[in-house]
Amino acid sequence: MLDYLELEDDLTGEEKLVRDEARRFVEEQVKPDIGDHFEQGTFPTDLIPEMGELGFYAPNLDGYGLPGLGERAYGLLMQELEAGDSGLRSMASVQGSLVIYPIHAFGSEAQKERWLPALGNGEAVGCFGLTEPQHGSNPAGMETRAEKDADGYVLNGSKTWITNSPIADVAVVWARDTSADGSPVRGFLVGTDRDGVTTNKIDDKLSMRASVTGEIGLDDVWVSEDDVLPGVEGMKGPLSCLTQARFGISWGVVGAARDAFEDALQYAKDREQFGGPIARFQLQQGKFAEMATQITNAQLQAHRLAELKERGDLRHQHVSMAKRHNVRVARDVTRTAREVLGGNGITTDYSPMRHMENIETVYTYEGTDDIHTLVIGADLTGIEAFE
Ligand code: FAD
């Protein structure tokens, strides 16, 4: 596996174990069928509990049965999962960073005991409802409302593009609490079996096909006071979750790029044209040198993010830079790798085009490339380009 600057030589024994376990899981359990899942638009749901048993959800958090590993181990896990498919990493990102994390960070003791063990071991599936049909890059404009009644809240609104919503047991729904001054955004734990909740599946995706995506409709859905996350108010609730998930994405996409590169390299050594392997042509070697350099730069950013996160110095703008850069790398590398495979490259027999299509989603979700560009721009200039 490409590790040109030998960054993985510095991993601890525990981190190497985590990496190897995830790599084995992907080779044995994911790669054989993932092309079929992608074609059919299905997620391998049978793997959800096993991923839990292996500690793939929120591996960097502890207590309540969670693994309590370090940040680099978390990153390595995301990298290996996304080498299988971005859909698999998305499942783990949502479950870990967008559902377990907010309950762990902002939940009551009762909420933690109710949900964290079940979400951690994959008995329960969660989803994160922030995006709305009219509010994507600008989630603060959300229209979903929570109105106070005697001992709870009544939720109305709709969320869309929600990973896992059709298979979720619980949704972390972000809504404006109209009973408080300024209608602050608050997080609500909504069981998907509650009256008034619908979770229609979005079927016509050309990207991230091996991932279940849907809507969340909320029509006079009642939840109790005990279902409100007590520890956070305002947009910092959802945004702090997104910083966690984007850290994982910055690592994950390196796995997709690396997998596409490895597929293309093997193919170029095996495929013969004009009396020998295409890998001997200078034009092809140039592509491999460029891909390897780009992947190595992405690896360096990912490893550095983990160091900063581990010592408590990670800023969300650092994560914006790595998410933006590493997704761009994955977008370029998967396309070049596809090209090396010629006609065979457009099939699901090989990984590059599947990864390439997935990356179009990753380029857009968790803050588009444009939005992260403006976040970095605002940090450097001190001037916000948008509110
Ligand atoms: P828009 O915000 O409408 O953007 C359209 C274009 O305008 C983009 O190119 C954007 O960069 C550009 N643009 C917008 N504002 C500016 C600006 N100020 N300056 C310059 N350009 C700008 N959301 C969830 O809440 N939970 C999930 O689990 C989830 N999973 C997803 C899974 C998939 C497969 C997909 C595709 C999306 C998912 N999303 C999820 C939603 C995702 O986060 C949004 O699609 C994303 O935030 C972009 O919003 P939008 O699609 O409404 O695009």
Coordinates of C-alpha atoms and ligand atoms in Angstrom, one line a residue:
M1 CA 0.0 0.0 0.0
L2 CA 1.3 3.4 -0.9
D3 CA 3.0 5.1 2.0
Y4 CA 5.8 6.8 0.2
L5 CA 7.2 8.9 3.1
E6 CA 6.8 6.0 5.5
L7 CA 4.4 7.8 7.8
E8 CA 3.0 4.5 9.0
D9 CA 6.4 3.5 10.4
D10 CA 5.6 6.0 13.2
L11 CA 2.3 4.3 14.2
T12 CA 2.1 2.7 17.6
G13 CA 1.5 -1.0 17.9
E14 CA -2.2 -0.4 18.7
E15 CA -2.6 1.9 15.7
K16 CA -1.1 -0.8 13.4
L17 CA -3.5 -3.4 14.9
V18 CA -6.5 -1.1 14.2
R19 CA -5.3 -0.4 10.7
D20 CA -4.7 -4.1 9.9
E21 CA -8.0 -5.2 11.4
A22 CA -9.9 -2.7 9.3
R23 CA -7.9 -3.6 6.2
R24 CA -8.7 -7.2 6.7
F25 CA -12.4 -6.5 7.2
V26 CA -12.5 -4.5 4.0
E27 CA -10.6 -7.1 1.9
E28 CA -12.7 -10.0 3.2
Q29 CA -16.1 -8.6 3.9
V30 CA -16.5 -5.5 1.7
K31 CA -14.5 -5.7 -1.5
P32 CA -16.1 -9.0 -2.8
D33 CA -19.6 -7.5 -3.0
I34 CA -19.3 -3.8 -3.0
G35 CA -19.5 -3.4 -6.8
D36 CA -22.9 -5.3 -6.7
H37 CA -24.2 -3.1 -3.9
F38 CA -23.1 0.0 -5.8
E39 CA -24.9 -1.2 -8.9
Q40 CA -28.0 -2.1 -7.0
G41 CA -28.0 1.0 -4.8
T42 CA -27.9 -0.9 -1.6
F43 CA -25.9 -0.8 1.6
P44 CA -24.5 -4.0 3.1
T45 CA -26.7 -3.7 6.2
D46 CA -25.6 -7.2 7.5
L47 CA -22.2 -5.6 8.2
I48 CA -23.6 -2.9 10.6
P49 CA -23.4 -5.1 13.8
E50 CA -20.0 -6.5 12.9
M51 CA -18.6 -3.0 12.4
G52 CA -19.9 -2.2 15.8
E53 CA -18.3 -5.3 17.4
L54 CA -15.0 -4.3 15.7
G55 CA -15.3 -0.8 17.3
F56 CA -15.6 1.2 14.1
Y57 CA -18.2 3.7 15.5
A58 CA -16.7 6.6 17.4
P59 CA -13.5 4.8 18.1
N60 CA -11.9 7.9 19.6
L61 CA -14.5 8.3 22.4
D62 CA -14.6 6.3 25.6
G63 CA -17.0 5.1 28.2
Y64 CA -20.4 3.4 27.6
G65 CA -18.6 0.5 25.8
L66 CA -16.8 2.8 23.2
P67 CA -13.3 1.9 22.3
G68 CA -11.4 5.0 23.6
L69 CA -8.6 4.9 21.0
G70 CA -6.6 7.9 19.9
E71 CA -7.4 10.3 17.1
R72 CA -4.9 8.8 14.6
A73 CA -6.4 5.4 15.1
Y74 CA -9.8 6.9 14.3
G75 CA -8.3 8.5 11.2
L76 CA -6.7 5.2 10.1
L77 CA -10.0 3.4 10.5
M78 CA -11.8 5.9 8.3
Q79 CA -9.0 5.6 5.7
E80 CA -9.3 1.8 5.5
L81 CA -13.1 1.9 5.4
E82 CA -13.2 4.4 2.6
A83 CA -10.6 2.3 0.7
G84 CA -13.6 -0.2 0.6
D85 CA -16.2 2.4 -0.3
S86 CA -17.2 6.0 0.7
G87 CA -20.6 4.6 1.6
L88 CA -19.1 2.4 4.3
R89 CA -17.1 5.3 5.7
S90 CA -20.2 7.5 5.6
M91 CA -22.1 5.0 7.7
A92 CA -19.3 5.0 10.3
S93 CA -18.9 8.8 10.1
V94 CA -22.6 9.4 10.7
Q95 CA -23.0 6.8 13.4
G96 CA -19.8 7.9 15.2
S97 CA -19.2 11.6 14.6
L98 CA -22.8 12.8 14.0
V99 CA -24.9 10.7 16.3
I100 CA -22.7 9.2 19.1
Y101 CA -20.5 12.3 19.4
P102 CA -23.4 14.8 20.1
I103 CA -25.0 12.4 22.6
H104 CA -21.6 11.8 24.3
A105 CA -20.7 15.5 24.3
F106 CA -24.1 17.2 25.0
G107 CA -26.5 14.4 26.2
S108 CA -27.9 13.8 29.6
E109 CA -26.7 10.7 31.6
A110 CA -30.0 9.0 30.8
Q111 CA -29.6 9.7 27.1
K112 CA -26.0 8.4 27.1
E113 CA -27.0 5.2 28.9
R114 CA -30.1 4.7 26.6
W115 CA -28.3 5.2 23.3
L116 CA -24.4 5.0 23.4
P117 CA -24.0 1.3 24.0
A118 CA -26.5 0.3 21.4
L119 CA -25.2 2.7 18.8
G120 CA -21.6 1.8 19.6
N121 CA -22.2 -1.9 19.0
G122 CA -24.4 -1.5 16.0
E123 CA -27.6 -2.7 17.5
A124 CA -29.1 0.7 16.8
V125 CA -28.5 2.9 13.8
G126 CA -28.6 6.7 14.0
C127 CA -28.8 9.6 11.5
F128 CA -28.2 13.3 11.6
G129 CA -30.8 15.7 10.3
L130 CA -29.4 19.1 9.6
T131 CA -29.9 19.8 5.8
E132 CA -33.3 20.9 4.6
P133 CA -34.7 21.2 1.1
Q134 CA -34.2 25.0 1.1
H135 CA -31.1 25.2 3.4
G136 CA -27.9 23.2 2.5
S137 CA -24.8 25.4 2.7
N138 CA -26.7 27.7 5.0
P139 CA -28.1 25.4 7.7
A140 CA -28.7 28.3 10.1
G141 CA -31.6 29.3 7.9
M142 CA -33.4 26.1 8.9
E143 CA -37.2 26.2 9.0
T144 CA -37.8 23.1 11.2
R145 CA -39.5 24.2 14.4
A146 CA -39.9 22.8 17.9
E147 CA -42.8 24.3 19.8
K148 CA -43.0 23.8 23.5
D149 CA -46.1 22.2 25.1
A150 CA -46.8 21.1 28.6
D151 CA -44.0 18.5 29.0
G152 CA -42.3 18.3 25.7
Y153 CA -42.0 19.7 22.2
V154 CA -43.9 19.3 18.9
L155 CA -41.6 19.2 15.9
N156 CA -42.6 20.2 12.4
G157 CA -40.4 20.5 9.3
S158 CA -38.4 18.4 6.8
K159 CA -34.8 17.4 6.4
T160 CA -33.3 16.0 3.2
W161 CA -30.2 14.2 2.0
I162 CA -30.0 12.4 5.3
T163 CA -27.5 9.5 5.3
N164 CA -29.1 6.3 6.9
S165 CA -32.5 7.9 7.6
P166 CA -34.5 5.0 6.1
I167 CA -32.6 2.5 8.2
A168 CA -32.2 4.6 11.4
D169 CA -33.7 3.9 14.8
V170 CA -33.0 7.4 16.0
A171 CA -32.4 10.8 14.4
V172 CA -30.5 13.7 15.9
V173 CA -32.8 16.4 14.5
W174 CA -31.6 20.1 14.7
A175 CA -34.5 22.5 15.0
R176 CA -35.3 26.0 16.2
D177 CA -36.8 26.1 19.7
T178 CA -39.5 28.8 19.3
S179 CA -40.1 28.9 23.1
A180 CA -36.7 30.5 23.8
D181 CA -35.5 34.1 23.0
G182 CA -34.1 34.2 19.5
S183 CA -35.3 30.7 18.7
P184 CA -32.0 29.0 19.2
V185 CA -31.1 25.8 17.4
R186 CA -31.3 22.7 19.6
G187 CA -30.7 19.0 19.1
F188 CA -33.6 16.5 19.6
L189 CA -33.3 12.7 19.8
V190 CA -36.3 11.5 17.7
G191 CA -37.1 7.8 17.5
T192 CA -38.0 7.1 13.8
D193 CA -41.0 5.0 15.0
R194 CA -42.7 8.0 16.5
D195 CA -46.1 9.1 15.1
G196 CA -45.6 11.7 12.4
V197 CA -42.1 10.7 11.3
T198 CA -41.5 9.6 7.7
T199 CA -38.1 8.6 6.2
N200 CA -38.5 8.3 2.5
K201 CA -35.5 6.9 0.6
I202 CA -33.8 8.9 -2.2
D203 CA -33.4 6.5 -5.0
D204 CA -32.0 8.2 -8.1
K205 CA -28.4 8.8 -6.9
L206 CA -25.5 8.5 -9.4
S207 CA -23.0 8.8 -6.5
M208 CA -22.6 7.2 -3.1
R209 CA -24.9 4.4 -4.3
A210 CA -23.8 1.9 -1.7
S211 CA -25.2 4.1 1.1
V212 CA -28.8 4.7 2.1
T213 CA -29.9 8.3 1.8
G214 CA -33.3 9.7 2.6
E215 CA -35.5 12.4 3.9
I216 CA -36.9 13.0 7.4
G217 CA -40.5 14.3 7.5
L218 CA -41.7 15.7 10.8
D219 CA -45.5 16.3 11.0
D220 CA -46.5 17.3 14.5
V221 CA -44.0 14.9 16.1
W222 CA -44.1 15.0 19.9
V223 CA -40.9 14.4 21.9
S224 CA -40.5 14.7 25.6
E225 CA -38.2 17.2 27.4
D226 CA -35.9 14.2 28.1
D227 CA -35.3 13.9 24.3
V228 CA -33.6 17.3 24.1
L229 CA -29.8 17.4 24.2
P230 CA -29.3 19.6 27.3
G231 CA -25.7 20.5 26.8
V232 CA -25.7 22.7 23.8
E233 CA -27.6 25.5 22.2
G234 CA -27.1 27.3 18.9
M235 CA -25.3 26.4 15.6
K236 CA -22.2 25.3 17.6
G237 CA -24.1 22.1 18.3
P238 CA -24.3 20.8 14.7
L239 CA -21.1 22.5 13.6
S240 CA -19.0 20.9 16.3
C241 CA -20.3 17.5 15.1
L242 CA -19.4 18.4 11.5
T243 CA -15.8 19.2 12.6
Q244 CA -15.5 15.7 14.0
A245 CA -16.9 14.1 10.9
R246 CA -14.8 16.2 8.5
F247 CA -11.7 15.1 10.4
G248 CA -12.7 11.6 9.5
I249 CA -13.4 12.5 5.9
S250 CA -10.0 14.1 5.5
W251 CA -8.5 10.7 6.4
G252 CA -11.1 8.6 4.6
V253 CA -10.7 10.1 1.1
V254 CA -7.0 9.2 1.2
G255 CA -8.2 5.6 1.4
A256 CA -10.4 6.0 -1.7
A257 CA -7.5 7.7 -3.6
R258 CA -5.0 5.0 -2.5
D259 CA -7.3 2.2 -3.4
A260 CA -7.9 3.6 -6.9
F261 CA -4.1 4.2 -7.3
E262 CA -3.3 0.6 -6.3
D263 CA -5.9 -0.8 -8.7
A264 CA -4.5 1.3 -11.5
L265 CA -0.8 0.4 -10.7
Q266 CA -1.5 -3.3 -10.8
Y267 CA -3.5 -3.0 -14.0
A268 CA -0.7 -1.0 -15.7
K269 CA 1.8 -3.7 -14.8
D270 CA -0.5 -6.5 -16.1
R271 CA -2.0 -4.9 -19.2
E272 CA 0.1 -5.3 -22.3
Q273 CA -0.1 -3.0 -25.4
F274 CA 2.4 -2.6 -28.2
G275 CA 4.3 -5.7 -26.9
G276 CA 4.7 -4.9 -23.2
P277 CA 3.1 -3.6 -20.0
I278 CA 1.6 -0.1 -20.3
A279 CA 3.4 0.7 -17.1
R280 CA 6.6 1.1 -19.2
F281 CA 5.3 4.1 -21.0
Q282 CA 6.6 7.5 -19.8
L283 CA 3.1 9.0 -20.1
Q284 CA 1.8 6.4 -17.7
Q285 CA 4.7 6.7 -15.3
G286 CA 4.1 10.5 -15.2
K287 CA 0.5 9.8 -14.0
F288 CA 1.7 7.5 -11.3
A289 CA 4.3 9.9 -10.1
E290 CA 1.7 12.7 -9.9
M291 CA -0.9 10.5 -8.2
A292 CA 1.6 9.2 -5.6
T293 CA 2.7 12.7 -4.8
Q294 CA -0.8 14.0 -4.4
I295 CA -1.8 11.1 -2.1
T296 CA 1.4 11.6 -0.1
N297 CA 0.5 15.3 0.4
A298 CA -3.0 14.3 1.5
Q299 CA -1.5 11.7 4.0
L300 CA 0.7 14.4 5.5
Q301 CA -2.3 16.7 6.1
A302 CA -4.3 13.9 7.6
H303 CA -1.5 12.8 10.0
R304 CA -0.9 16.4 11.0
L305 CA -4.6 16.9 11.8
A306 CA -4.5 14.0 14.1
E307 CA -1.5 15.4 16.0
L308 CA -3.2 18.7 16.4
K309 CA -6.4 17.1 17.5
E310 CA -4.6 14.8 20.0
R311 CA -2.9 17.8 21.7
G312 CA -6.1 19.9 21.6
D313 CA -4.9 22.5 19.1
L314 CA -7.1 21.6 16.2
R315 CA -9.1 24.5 14.8
H316 CA -12.1 24.0 12.5
Q317 CA -10.3 26.0 9.8
H318 CA -7.4 23.4 9.9
V319 CA -10.1 20.8 9.2
S320 CA -11.5 22.9 6.4
M321 CA -8.1 23.0 4.7
A322 CA -7.6 19.2 4.9
K323 CA -11.1 18.3 3.9
R324 CA -10.9 20.6 0.9
H325 CA -7.4 19.5 -0.1
N326 CA -7.8 15.8 0.4
V327 CA -11.1 15.6 -1.4
R328 CA -9.7 17.5 -4.3
V329 CA -6.8 15.0 -4.4
A330 CA -9.2 12.1 -4.3
R331 CA -11.2 13.6 -7.1
D332 CA -8.1 14.0 -9.3
V333 CA -6.5 10.7 -8.4
T334 CA -9.6 8.6 -8.9
R335 CA -10.2 10.1 -12.4
T336 CA -6.6 9.6 -13.5
A337 CA -6.7 6.0 -12.1
R338 CA -9.8 5.4 -14.1
E339 CA -8.1 6.7 -17.2
V340 CA -5.2 4.2 -16.8
L341 CA -7.7 1.3 -16.9
G342 CA -9.0 2.2 -20.3
G343 CA -12.4 0.7 -21.2
N344 CA -12.3 -1.7 -18.2
G345 CA -12.1 1.4 -16.0
I346 CA -15.7 2.2 -16.5
T347 CA -17.0 -1.0 -15.0
T348 CA -17.6 -2.0 -11.4
D349 CA -15.0 -4.8 -11.8
Y350 CA -12.4 -2.2 -10.8
S351 CA -12.7 0.4 -8.0
P352 CA -11.6 3.8 -9.5
M353 CA -14.8 4.8 -11.2
R354 CA -16.9 3.8 -8.3
H355 CA -14.6 5.8 -6.0
M356 CA -14.7 8.7 -8.5
E357 CA -18.5 8.8 -8.5
N358 CA -18.6 8.6 -4.7
I359 CA -16.2 11.5 -4.3
E360 CA -18.7 13.8 -6.1
T361 CA -20.8 13.5 -3.0
V362 CA -17.9 13.9 -0.6
Y363 CA -16.9 17.1 -2.5
T364 CA -20.4 18.4 -1.7
Y365 CA -21.4 17.1 1.7
E366 CA -20.1 18.3 5.0
G367 CA -19.4 21.7 3.5
T368 CA -18.9 22.1 -0.2
D369 CA -15.5 22.8 -1.6
D370 CA -16.6 26.4 -2.1
I371 CA -17.7 26.8 1.5
H372 CA -14.4 25.4 2.9
T373 CA -12.5 27.7 0.5
L374 CA -14.4 30.7 2.0
V375 CA -13.8 29.5 5.6
I376 CA -10.0 29.4 4.9
G377 CA -10.2 32.8 3.1
A378 CA -12.0 34.3 6.1
D379 CA -9.4 32.9 8.5
L380 CA -6.6 34.3 6.4
T381 CA -8.0 37.8 5.7
G382 CA -10.2 38.3 8.8
I383 CA -13.1 39.2 6.4
E384 CA -16.1 36.9 6.2
A385 CA -17.4 36.5 2.6
F386 CA -20.7 35.3 3.9
E387 CA -22.7 35.2 7.2
Ligands
FAD1 P1 -26.4 24.5 -2.0 O1 -26.1 25.0 -0.6 O2 -27.7 24.8 -2.6 O3 -25.2 24.8 -2.9 C1 -25.2 24.7 -4.3 C2 -23.9 25.3 -4.9 O4 -23.8 26.7 -4.4 C3 -22.7 24.6 -4.3 O5 -21.7 24.5 -5.4 C4 -22.2 25.6 -3.3 O6 -20.8 25.4 -3.0 C5 -22.6 26.9 -3.8 N1 -22.7 27.9 -2.7 C6 -23.6 28.0 -1.7 N2 -23.4 29.0 -0.9 C7 -22.3 29.6 -1.4 C8 -21.6 30.8 -1.0 N3 -21.8 31.5 0.1 N4 -20.5 31.2 -1.8 C9 -20.2 30.5 -2.9 N5 -20.8 29.4 -3.3 C10 -21.9 29.0 -2.6 N6 -26.9 16.5 5.3 C11 -27.3 16.2 6.6 O7 -27.8 17.0 7.4 N7 -27.1 14.9 7.1 C12 -26.6 13.9 6.3 O8 -26.5 12.7 6.8 C13 -26.3 14.2 4.9 N8 -25.8 13.2 4.1 C14 -25.7 13.5 2.7 C15 -25.5 12.4 1.8 C16 -25.4 12.7 0.5 C17 -25.3 11.5 -0.5 C18 -25.5 14.0 0.0 C19 -25.4 14.3 -1.5 C20 -25.7 15.1 0.9 C21 -25.8 14.8 2.2 N9 -26.1 15.8 3.1 C22 -26.5 15.5 4.5 C23 -26.4 17.2 2.6 C24 -25.1 18.0 2.3 O9 -24.5 18.4 3.5 C25 -25.6 19.2 1.4 O10 -25.9 18.7 0.1 C26 -24.5 20.2 1.3 O11 -24.4 20.9 2.6 C27 -24.8 21.3 0.2 O12 -26.1 21.8 0.3 P2 -27.0 21.8 -1.0 O13 -27.0 20.5 -1.6 O14 -28.3 22.4 -0.6 O15 -26.3 22.8 -2.0

